[in-house]
Amino acid sequence: MLAVACGEGVVSSTQEEAVDPGTGTTTGGTTGTGGASSSTSSSSGGGSGVTTVGHAGAAMSGGSGPTVITTGQGKASAIATKLGRTSHFLIGLGNHADDKYTVQPAVDFNYVYLVGFAGQQGWPDWDKPSGAYLTKFAADAKAHGVVPFFTIYAMAGWGDGNIWAVNDHDYMTSYWATTKLMFQKIAEYAGPAVVHFEPDFWGYTQNQEADPAKFPAKISAEAPDCASLANNMVGMGNCLVKLARMYAPKAVIGFQASTWAGKPADAVRYLTQIGANTADMIVVETLDRDAGCYEVGTDAACKRQVDHPYWDDQGFRDHLGWAKAIGDGIGLPVMWWQMPLGVPSTSPGGTAGHYRDNRASWLFAHASEFVAAGGIGAVFGAGADHQTTLGTDGGQFGKLAAGYLASPAQLP
């Protein structure tokens, strides 16, 4: 699915399906554009020892612990305040945006993938001492007036879509230890930060088993802080939230909803059951590469079938309807992640580094519509090699962002 920045190198993962070596079951997913269906399903999660605030603002006790901002559209500004930003639709850059700090005025976020495990050439080993990579990344962001945004992408270690590592004792022992280290390093940094949990993973597991309580996962013995939680996907989701609240209470956290993981009501039900409604936001995508890359279809990263990757106005509004259904159903604001940086063109396709796309231009021209759909912000970056970047977009993003930030869309 994605190309992942790992220190100075890049680790690519393009596998679209995987086979369980134990059962021979094939898993995987395809990216679509979503639809404008609606959902109002919502319920409270458990196991995280927190107090949550839902749609109506009424407190729902989940045990002792800090008050957690779990807000819908009307409270998105509370998340911006927690992050130390003004109450506007927030903008960020990341991944392949090596010259991100040249954009002025400064954007709100800088995002990066955290992959792998301590002692196994994962992100904790990219700098010394263990975990210093995160500390330096966060300090660099802070020095530029930007909030660090971390995407945990560790459950794809056996291949994107191969979800069976969740049942491997050694793998999950490393997973939980490294996740705890991440939150401890964020706490040491002592500033606001965003943590985005495992893109696509929740959609893959939902498609495999609609009831997360029936999908086993290694939790209690492998994550000592979560010894009381169930050994299934419900326990896994709640353990991530619990570790965040225990070790990095300043962090804003969110699970991802995938467009291809069933109807909005199905995704809402599944994500709520695993505790996503006790997080702070829901993360979604429009498309993970430039539309033109899929139109050409020759790049190894863009060979899967994506119907109508270059959207017209109705395509965008259908997607916003889907996102609003997700956010409203779970009761959290929506963050768009890894939006392509391509430049609009009437000619399909393009060339490597110059594929066409219109998502950046459309968002900056319609930011108020993203706010109306429950949005809190959007971060832009290349989801694979050979995509349009800040260095190849002819200055488009810098100009659009500067114009937008001079008079940004306000959060309700």
Tab-separated table of C-alpha atoms in Angstrom:
chain	number	residue	atom	x	y	z
A	1	MET	CA	0.000	0.000	0.000
A	2	LEU	CA	2.504	2.570	1.163
A	3	ALA	CA	6.084	3.734	0.975
A	4	VAL	CA	7.435	4.332	4.432
A	5	ALA	CA	10.191	6.760	5.384
A	6	CYS	CA	12.735	4.944	7.532
A	7	GLY	CA	15.511	7.292	8.513
A	8	GLU	CA	17.281	8.081	5.263
A	9	GLY	CA	15.918	5.129	3.322
A	10	VAL	CA	12.521	4.010	2.133
A	11	VAL	CA	10.783	0.733	2.817
A	12	SER	CA	8.027	-0.027	0.333
A	13	SER	CA	5.081	-2.330	0.850
A	14	THR	CA	2.847	-2.964	-2.128
A	15	GLN	CA	1.292	-6.309	-1.269
A	16	GLU	CA	-2.476	-6.095	-1.693
A	17	GLU	CA	-3.427	-9.460	-0.244
A	18	ALA	CA	-1.836	-12.075	1.934
A	19	VAL	CA	-2.452	-15.718	2.760
A	20	ASP	CA	-2.711	-17.032	6.299
A	21	PRO	CA	-0.128	-19.806	6.386
A	22	GLY	CA	-2.246	-21.656	8.909
A	23	THR	CA	-5.586	-21.666	7.129
A	24	GLY	CA	-4.850	-20.647	3.561
A	25	THR	CA	-7.356	-17.805	3.880
A	26	THR	CA	-6.701	-14.868	1.577
A	27	THR	CA	-7.063	-11.357	2.966
A	28	GLY	CA	-6.670	-7.910	1.508
A	29	GLY	CA	-8.546	-4.865	0.337
A	30	THR	CA	-8.970	-2.484	-2.553
A	31	THR	CA	-9.231	1.254	-2.376
A	32	GLY	CA	-12.426	2.847	-3.593
A	33	THR	CA	-13.840	6.346	-3.486
A	34	GLY	CA	-16.529	5.815	-0.881
A	35	GLY	CA	-20.097	6.955	-0.991
A	36	ALA	CA	-22.442	9.376	0.660
A	37	SER	CA	-24.367	6.973	2.840
A	38	SER	CA	-25.094	7.884	6.431
A	39	SER	CA	-24.957	6.346	9.866
A	40	THR	CA	-25.807	7.374	13.389
A	41	SER	CA	-24.684	4.243	15.211
A	42	SER	CA	-22.700	4.963	18.351
A	43	SER	CA	-21.884	3.329	21.644
A	44	SER	CA	-19.282	3.625	24.350
A	45	GLY	CA	-16.187	1.472	24.403
A	46	GLY	CA	-14.585	-0.005	27.483
A	47	GLY	CA	-11.410	-1.186	29.029
A	48	SER	CA	-9.417	2.042	28.855
A	49	GLY	CA	-10.123	3.441	32.312
A	50	VAL	CA	-11.135	6.901	31.098
A	51	THR	CA	-13.998	9.340	31.238
A	52	THR	CA	-15.385	10.227	27.849
A	53	VAL	CA	-17.593	13.017	26.567
A	54	GLY	CA	-19.968	12.047	23.791
A	55	HIS	CA	-22.317	13.858	21.390
A	56	ALA	CA	-24.480	15.497	23.999
A	57	GLY	CA	-21.558	16.441	26.211
A	58	ALA	CA	-22.672	14.138	29.029
A	59	ALA	CA	-19.970	12.355	30.967
A	60	MET	CA	-19.932	8.581	30.704
A	61	SER	CA	-17.799	6.928	33.347
A	62	GLY	CA	-15.335	4.324	32.146
A	63	GLY	CA	-13.258	4.177	35.311
A	64	SER	CA	-10.634	6.361	36.911
A	65	GLY	CA	-8.316	8.298	34.673
A	66	PRO	CA	-7.966	11.571	32.786
A	67	THR	CA	-10.847	13.208	30.972
A	68	VAL	CA	-10.569	12.328	27.290
A	69	ILE	CA	-11.759	14.645	24.564
A	70	THR	CA	-14.029	12.518	22.372
A	71	THR	CA	-15.864	15.102	20.359
A	72	GLY	CA	-17.848	15.430	17.179
A	73	GLN	CA	-17.987	18.296	14.723
A	74	GLY	CA	-19.039	20.892	17.279
A	75	LYS	CA	-16.008	20.291	19.501
A	76	ALA	CA	-13.185	19.969	16.948
A	77	SER	CA	-11.751	23.241	18.222
A	78	ALA	CA	-11.074	21.558	21.586
A	79	ILE	CA	-8.638	19.202	19.860
A	80	ALA	CA	-6.923	22.141	18.137
A	81	THR	CA	-6.570	23.815	21.530
A	82	LYS	CA	-5.109	20.633	23.044
A	83	LEU	CA	-2.538	20.709	20.238
A	84	GLY	CA	-1.704	24.355	20.913
A	85	ARG	CA	-3.146	25.570	17.594
A	86	THR	CA	-5.717	28.237	16.864
A	87	SER	CA	-9.239	27.082	16.052
A	88	HIS	CA	-8.951	26.621	12.309
A	89	PHE	CA	-9.015	23.663	9.910
A	90	LEU	CA	-5.456	22.414	10.384
A	91	ILE	CA	-2.963	21.644	7.612
A	92	GLY	CA	0.110	19.429	7.607
A	93	LEU	CA	2.832	17.832	5.501
A	94	GLY	CA	4.886	14.703	5.832
A	95	ASN	CA	6.572	11.556	4.608
A	96	HIS	CA	8.410	12.531	1.414
A	97	ALA	CA	8.095	16.288	2.088
A	98	ASP	CA	11.799	16.782	2.832
A	99	ASP	CA	11.562	20.556	2.299
A	100	LYS	CA	8.397	20.914	4.386
A	101	TYR	CA	9.804	23.651	6.594
A	102	THR	CA	10.305	25.928	3.589
A	103	VAL	CA	6.523	26.440	3.396
A	104	GLN	CA	5.617	29.764	4.996
A	105	PRO	CA	3.703	30.478	7.059
A	106	ALA	CA	4.424	27.194	8.812
A	107	VAL	CA	1.822	24.452	8.518
A	108	ASP	CA	0.349	22.836	11.634
A	109	PHE	CA	1.725	19.266	11.392
A	110	ASN	CA	4.657	17.236	10.175
A	111	TYR	CA	3.872	13.521	9.941
A	112	VAL	CA	6.153	10.512	9.716
A	113	TYR	CA	5.771	6.735	9.764
A	114	LEU	CA	7.115	4.710	12.674
A	115	VAL	CA	7.785	1.151	11.503
A	116	GLY	CA	9.487	-1.873	12.991
A	117	PHE	CA	10.595	-2.756	16.501
A	118	ALA	CA	13.380	-1.988	18.929
A	119	GLY	CA	16.377	-4.254	18.375
A	120	GLN	CA	15.106	-5.269	14.926
A	121	GLN	CA	16.185	-2.250	12.830
A	122	GLY	CA	12.880	-0.543	13.516
A	123	TRP	CA	12.408	3.152	14.240
A	124	PRO	CA	13.888	2.952	17.773
A	125	ASP	CA	17.181	1.855	16.159
A	126	TRP	CA	17.349	4.646	13.565
A	127	ASP	CA	19.209	6.848	16.037
A	128	LYS	CA	21.039	6.355	19.334
A	129	PRO	CA	20.168	5.894	22.120
A	130	SER	CA	17.093	3.767	21.487
A	131	GLY	CA	14.136	5.943	20.541
A	132	ALA	CA	16.185	9.095	19.921
A	133	TYR	CA	14.835	9.310	16.364
A	134	LEU	CA	11.402	10.241	17.721
A	135	THR	CA	12.869	12.720	20.181
A	136	LYS	CA	14.858	14.499	17.477
A	137	PHE	CA	11.948	14.489	15.027
A	138	ALA	CA	9.634	16.016	17.641
A	139	ALA	CA	12.197	18.615	18.714
A	140	ASP	CA	12.803	19.610	15.094
A	141	ALA	CA	9.088	20.030	14.514
A	142	LYS	CA	8.704	22.074	17.683
A	143	ALA	CA	11.627	24.327	16.706
A	144	HIS	CA	9.741	25.138	13.496
A	145	GLY	CA	6.442	25.785	15.285
A	146	VAL	CA	4.918	22.537	14.025
A	147	VAL	CA	3.199	19.648	15.864
A	148	PRO	CA	4.792	16.201	15.301
A	149	PHE	CA	2.371	13.619	13.902
A	150	PHE	CA	3.337	9.936	14.188
A	151	THR	CA	1.729	7.143	12.154
A	152	ILE	CA	2.308	3.713	13.713
A	153	TYR	CA	2.628	1.296	10.797
A	154	ALA	CA	3.889	-1.845	12.481
A	155	MET	CA	1.139	-4.406	11.930
A	156	ALA	CA	2.154	-4.693	8.267
A	157	GLY	CA	5.492	-6.272	9.166
A	158	TRP	CA	4.526	-9.547	7.503
A	159	GLY	CA	3.145	-7.696	4.460
A	160	ASP	CA	0.353	-5.184	3.964
A	161	GLY	CA	-2.886	-7.060	4.543
A	162	ASN	CA	-1.284	-9.994	6.357
A	163	ILE	CA	-2.975	-9.551	9.720
A	164	TRP	CA	-1.935	-12.837	11.311
A	165	ALA	CA	1.064	-11.442	13.161
A	166	VAL	CA	-1.453	-10.280	15.753
A	167	ASN	CA	-1.550	-13.897	16.985
A	168	ASP	CA	2.218	-14.383	17.211
A	169	HIS	CA	3.596	-14.129	20.773
A	170	ASP	CA	7.074	-12.885	19.864
A	171	TYR	CA	5.794	-10.384	17.311
A	172	MET	CA	3.230	-8.895	19.659
A	173	THR	CA	5.629	-8.799	22.607
A	174	SER	CA	7.885	-6.605	20.475
A	175	TYR	CA	4.917	-4.635	19.218
A	176	TRP	CA	3.647	-3.672	22.658
A	177	ALA	CA	7.111	-2.918	24.049
A	178	THR	CA	7.899	-0.636	21.104
A	179	THR	CA	4.502	1.078	21.301
A	180	LYS	CA	5.043	1.765	25.005
A	181	LEU	CA	8.488	3.167	24.208
A	182	MET	CA	6.941	5.493	21.639
A	183	PHE	CA	4.512	6.932	24.163
A	184	GLN	CA	7.260	7.288	26.767
A	185	LYS	CA	9.406	9.227	24.293
A	186	ILE	CA	6.450	11.463	23.435
A	187	ALA	CA	5.994	12.148	27.145
A	188	GLU	CA	9.698	13.027	27.492
A	189	TYR	CA	9.321	15.463	24.620
A	190	ALA	CA	6.599	17.093	26.754
A	191	GLY	CA	4.828	18.839	23.898
A	192	PRO	CA	1.604	18.174	22.006
A	193	ALA	CA	1.743	15.389	19.443
A	194	VAL	CA	-0.568	13.294	17.274
A	195	VAL	CA	-0.466	9.497	17.078
A	196	HIS	CA	-2.306	7.697	14.279
A	197	PHE	CA	-2.869	3.971	14.793
A	198	GLU	CA	-2.164	1.420	12.054
A	199	PRO	CA	-3.669	2.589	8.734
A	200	ASP	CA	-5.706	-0.111	6.933
A	201	PHE	CA	-5.166	-2.713	9.660
A	202	TRP	CA	-8.607	-2.198	11.224
A	203	GLY	CA	-10.278	-2.504	7.835
A	204	TYR	CA	-8.446	-5.740	7.105
A	205	THR	CA	-9.409	-7.260	10.457
A	206	GLN	CA	-13.020	-6.081	10.096
A	207	ASN	CA	-13.269	-7.702	6.682
A	208	GLN	CA	-11.894	-10.935	8.111
A	209	GLU	CA	-14.246	-10.998	11.128
A	210	ALA	CA	-17.032	-8.458	11.635
A	211	ASP	CA	-17.189	-9.113	15.387
A	212	PRO	CA	-13.866	-7.947	16.889
A	213	ALA	CA	-14.496	-9.989	20.038
A	214	LYS	CA	-14.237	-13.131	17.884
A	215	PHE	CA	-10.876	-12.215	16.340
A	216	PRO	CA	-8.053	-13.365	18.680
A	217	ALA	CA	-5.053	-11.151	19.378
A	218	LYS	CA	-2.120	-11.377	21.776
A	219	ILE	CA	-2.658	-8.788	24.512
A	220	SER	CA	-2.655	-9.765	28.194
A	221	ALA	CA	0.621	-11.714	28.425
A	222	GLU	CA	2.478	-9.588	25.875
A	223	ALA	CA	1.452	-6.124	27.165
A	224	PRO	CA	1.736	-6.122	30.984
A	225	ASP	CA	-0.083	-2.772	31.281
A	226	CYS	CA	-3.065	-4.380	29.545
A	227	ALA	CA	-3.133	-7.657	31.458
A	228	SER	CA	-6.814	-7.199	32.315
A	229	LEU	CA	-7.924	-6.728	28.693
A	230	ALA	CA	-9.356	-9.397	26.428
A	231	ASN	CA	-7.148	-11.300	24.011
A	232	ASN	CA	-8.995	-10.147	20.912
A	233	MET	CA	-9.322	-7.068	18.720
A	234	VAL	CA	-11.444	-5.331	21.353
A	235	GLY	CA	-8.545	-5.698	23.750
A	236	MET	CA	-6.040	-4.535	21.159
A	237	GLY	CA	-7.836	-1.292	20.391
A	238	ASN	CA	-8.404	-0.512	24.041
A	239	CYS	CA	-4.808	-1.347	24.925
A	240	LEU	CA	-3.537	1.251	22.452
A	241	VAL	CA	-5.783	3.863	24.041
A	242	LYS	CA	-4.796	2.796	27.557
A	243	LEU	CA	-1.057	3.063	26.820
A	244	ALA	CA	-1.561	6.494	25.287
A	245	ARG	CA	-3.476	7.819	28.286
A	246	MET	CA	-1.055	6.256	30.798
A	247	TYR	CA	2.208	7.366	29.240
A	248	ALA	CA	1.486	10.318	26.912
A	249	PRO	CA	-1.672	12.134	28.056
A	250	LYS	CA	-0.841	15.188	25.932
A	251	ALA	CA	-1.016	13.141	22.737
A	252	VAL	CA	-4.034	13.340	20.448
A	253	ILE	CA	-4.749	9.841	19.152
A	254	GLY	CA	-6.872	8.330	16.411
A	255	PHE	CA	-7.783	5.111	14.622
A	256	GLN	CA	-8.262	4.959	10.850
A	257	ALA	CA	-11.475	4.171	8.985
A	258	SER	CA	-10.971	2.669	5.507
A	259	THR	CA	-13.328	3.460	2.644
A	260	TRP	CA	-13.283	-0.166	1.473
A	261	ALA	CA	-14.216	-1.676	4.868
A	262	GLY	CA	-17.947	-2.036	4.297
A	263	LYS	CA	-20.696	0.526	4.731
A	264	PRO	CA	-20.182	3.458	7.124
A	265	ALA	CA	-22.504	1.861	9.686
A	266	ASP	CA	-20.376	-1.301	9.648
A	267	ALA	CA	-17.139	0.637	10.148
A	268	VAL	CA	-18.718	2.733	12.904
A	269	ARG	CA	-19.916	-0.355	14.736
A	270	TYR	CA	-16.557	-2.137	14.452
A	271	LEU	CA	-14.413	0.846	15.403
A	272	THR	CA	-16.646	1.670	18.349
A	273	GLN	CA	-16.390	-1.896	19.610
A	274	ILE	CA	-12.584	-1.745	19.626
A	275	GLY	CA	-12.603	1.537	21.554
A	276	ALA	CA	-11.968	4.038	18.760
A	277	ASN	CA	-14.655	6.306	20.199
A	278	THR	CA	-12.481	6.770	23.307
A	279	ALA	CA	-9.732	8.260	21.131
A	280	ASP	CA	-9.680	11.906	19.998
A	281	MET	CA	-10.234	11.749	16.237
A	282	ILE	CA	-10.882	9.426	13.308
A	283	VAL	CA	-8.388	9.360	10.431
A	284	VAL	CA	-9.463	8.841	6.801
A	285	GLU	CA	-7.923	9.003	3.328
A	286	THR	CA	-9.081	10.295	-0.031
A	287	LEU	CA	-6.427	8.459	-2.103
A	288	ASP	CA	-2.923	7.343	-1.197
A	289	ARG	CA	-1.173	8.296	-4.463
A	290	ASP	CA	-1.632	10.833	-7.221
A	291	ALA	CA	-4.641	10.017	-9.390
A	292	GLY	CA	-2.482	10.179	-12.514
A	293	CYS	CA	-0.244	7.392	-11.256
A	294	TYR	CA	-3.249	5.047	-11.243
A	295	GLU	CA	-4.393	6.387	-14.618
A	296	VAL	CA	-1.054	5.511	-16.210
A	297	GLY	CA	-0.866	2.237	-14.302
A	298	THR	CA	2.741	1.382	-15.162
A	299	ASP	CA	4.374	2.258	-11.845
A	300	ALA	CA	4.719	-0.762	-9.553
A	301	ALA	CA	3.069	1.210	-6.747
A	302	CYS	CA	0.000	2.056	-8.839
A	303	LYS	CA	-1.008	-1.209	-10.500
A	304	ARG	CA	-4.116	-1.978	-8.468
A	305	GLN	CA	-7.468	-1.053	-9.961
A	306	VAL	CA	-8.875	2.288	-8.783
A	307	ASP	CA	-11.998	3.413	-10.625
A	308	HIS	CA	-12.186	7.139	-11.394
A	309	PRO	CA	-9.193	8.201	-9.275
A	310	TYR	CA	-9.440	11.816	-10.487
A	311	TRP	CA	-12.571	13.199	-8.840
A	312	ASP	CA	-15.049	15.791	-10.021
A	313	ASP	CA	-17.005	17.951	-7.563
A	314	GLN	CA	-19.559	15.210	-6.972
A	315	GLY	CA	-16.820	12.687	-6.244
A	316	PHE	CA	-15.428	14.930	-3.535
A	317	ARG	CA	-18.852	15.552	-2.036
A	318	ASP	CA	-19.692	11.851	-2.044
A	319	HIS	CA	-16.467	11.249	-0.134
A	320	LEU	CA	-17.268	14.035	2.330
A	321	GLY	CA	-20.662	12.435	2.917
A	322	TRP	CA	-18.936	9.151	3.741
A	323	ALA	CA	-16.463	10.868	6.080
A	324	LYS	CA	-19.247	12.747	7.862
A	325	ALA	CA	-21.152	9.490	8.392
A	326	ILE	CA	-18.049	7.971	9.991
A	327	GLY	CA	-17.279	10.963	12.197
A	328	ASP	CA	-20.872	11.519	13.272
A	329	GLY	CA	-21.397	7.839	13.969
A	330	ILE	CA	-18.336	7.545	16.191
A	331	GLY	CA	-18.696	11.035	17.655
A	332	LEU	CA	-15.206	12.284	16.760
A	333	PRO	CA	-13.764	14.890	14.397
A	334	VAL	CA	-12.160	13.670	11.178
A	335	MET	CA	-8.533	14.061	10.098
A	336	TRP	CA	-7.613	13.508	6.450
A	337	TRP	CA	-4.232	11.854	6.081
A	338	GLN	CA	-1.668	11.426	3.327
A	339	MET	CA	-3.476	13.432	0.675
A	340	PRO	CA	-1.643	13.553	-2.685
A	341	LEU	CA	0.210	16.676	-3.800
A	342	GLY	CA	-0.423	16.392	-7.558
A	343	VAL	CA	-1.333	19.357	-9.741
A	344	PRO	CA	-4.655	19.495	-11.660
A	345	SER	CA	-4.599	18.840	-15.398
A	346	THR	CA	-7.180	18.205	-18.110
A	347	SER	CA	-4.893	15.494	-19.509
A	348	PRO	CA	-5.034	12.136	-17.686
A	349	GLY	CA	-1.901	10.585	-16.278
A	350	GLY	CA	1.408	12.400	-16.261
A	351	THR	CA	4.921	11.217	-15.566
A	352	ALA	CA	6.825	10.081	-12.464
A	353	GLY	CA	7.043	12.983	-10.042
A	354	HIS	CA	4.509	14.919	-12.089
A	355	TYR	CA	1.334	12.841	-12.004
A	356	ARG	CA	-1.854	14.853	-12.001
A	357	ASP	CA	-4.173	15.155	-9.019
A	358	ASN	CA	-6.654	17.768	-7.810
A	359	ARG	CA	-7.067	16.960	-4.120
A	360	ALA	CA	-4.810	19.732	-2.819
A	361	SER	CA	-6.359	22.381	-5.046
A	362	TRP	CA	-9.919	21.220	-4.266
A	363	LEU	CA	-9.412	21.117	-0.511
A	364	PHE	CA	-7.933	24.587	-0.270
A	365	ALA	CA	-10.806	25.943	-2.363
A	366	HIS	CA	-13.430	24.091	-0.280
A	367	ALA	CA	-11.976	23.883	3.224
A	368	SER	CA	-15.277	25.008	4.739
A	369	GLU	CA	-16.938	21.903	3.257
A	370	PHE	CA	-14.378	19.692	5.006
A	371	VAL	CA	-15.201	21.498	8.245
A	372	ALA	CA	-18.922	20.978	7.645
A	373	ALA	CA	-18.226	17.257	7.186
A	374	GLY	CA	-16.790	17.159	10.713
A	375	GLY	CA	-13.187	17.787	9.754
A	376	ILE	CA	-10.433	19.042	11.998
A	377	GLY	CA	-7.602	19.005	9.463
A	378	ALA	CA	-5.702	17.387	6.602
A	379	VAL	CA	-2.091	16.337	6.128
A	380	PHE	CA	-0.487	15.954	2.712
A	381	GLY	CA	2.275	13.608	1.603
A	382	ALA	CA	3.318	10.997	-0.923
A	383	GLY	CA	2.119	7.468	-0.209
A	384	ALA	CA	4.765	5.916	-2.470
A	385	ASP	CA	7.831	6.778	-4.499
A	386	HIS	CA	7.549	8.648	-7.818
A	387	GLN	CA	4.602	10.785	-6.683
A	388	THR	CA	4.363	14.557	-6.909
A	389	THR	CA	6.211	16.266	-4.037
A	390	LEU	CA	6.848	19.806	-2.844
A	391	GLY	CA	9.906	19.773	-5.043
A	392	THR	CA	8.022	18.798	-8.210
A	393	ASP	CA	4.630	20.514	-7.857
A	394	GLY	CA	5.798	23.844	-9.285
A	395	GLY	CA	5.174	25.589	-5.991
A	396	GLN	CA	1.469	24.708	-5.951
A	397	PHE	CA	1.216	23.606	-2.332
A	398	GLY	CA	3.229	26.503	-0.942
A	399	LYS	CA	1.095	29.063	-2.756
A	400	LEU	CA	-2.208	27.411	-1.860
A	401	ALA	CA	-1.238	26.888	1.772
A	402	ALA	CA	-0.016	30.458	2.189
A	403	GLY	CA	-3.239	31.820	0.726
A	404	TYR	CA	-5.329	29.536	2.885
A	405	LEU	CA	-3.476	30.165	6.159
A	406	ALA	CA	-3.870	33.920	5.670
A	407	SER	CA	-7.623	33.391	6.153
A	408	PRO	CA	-8.265	29.783	7.215
A	409	ALA	CA	-11.601	28.032	7.623
A	410	GLN	CA	-12.658	28.236	11.263
A	411	LEU	CA	-13.620	25.221	13.349
A	412	PRO	CA	-17.024	25.314	15.066
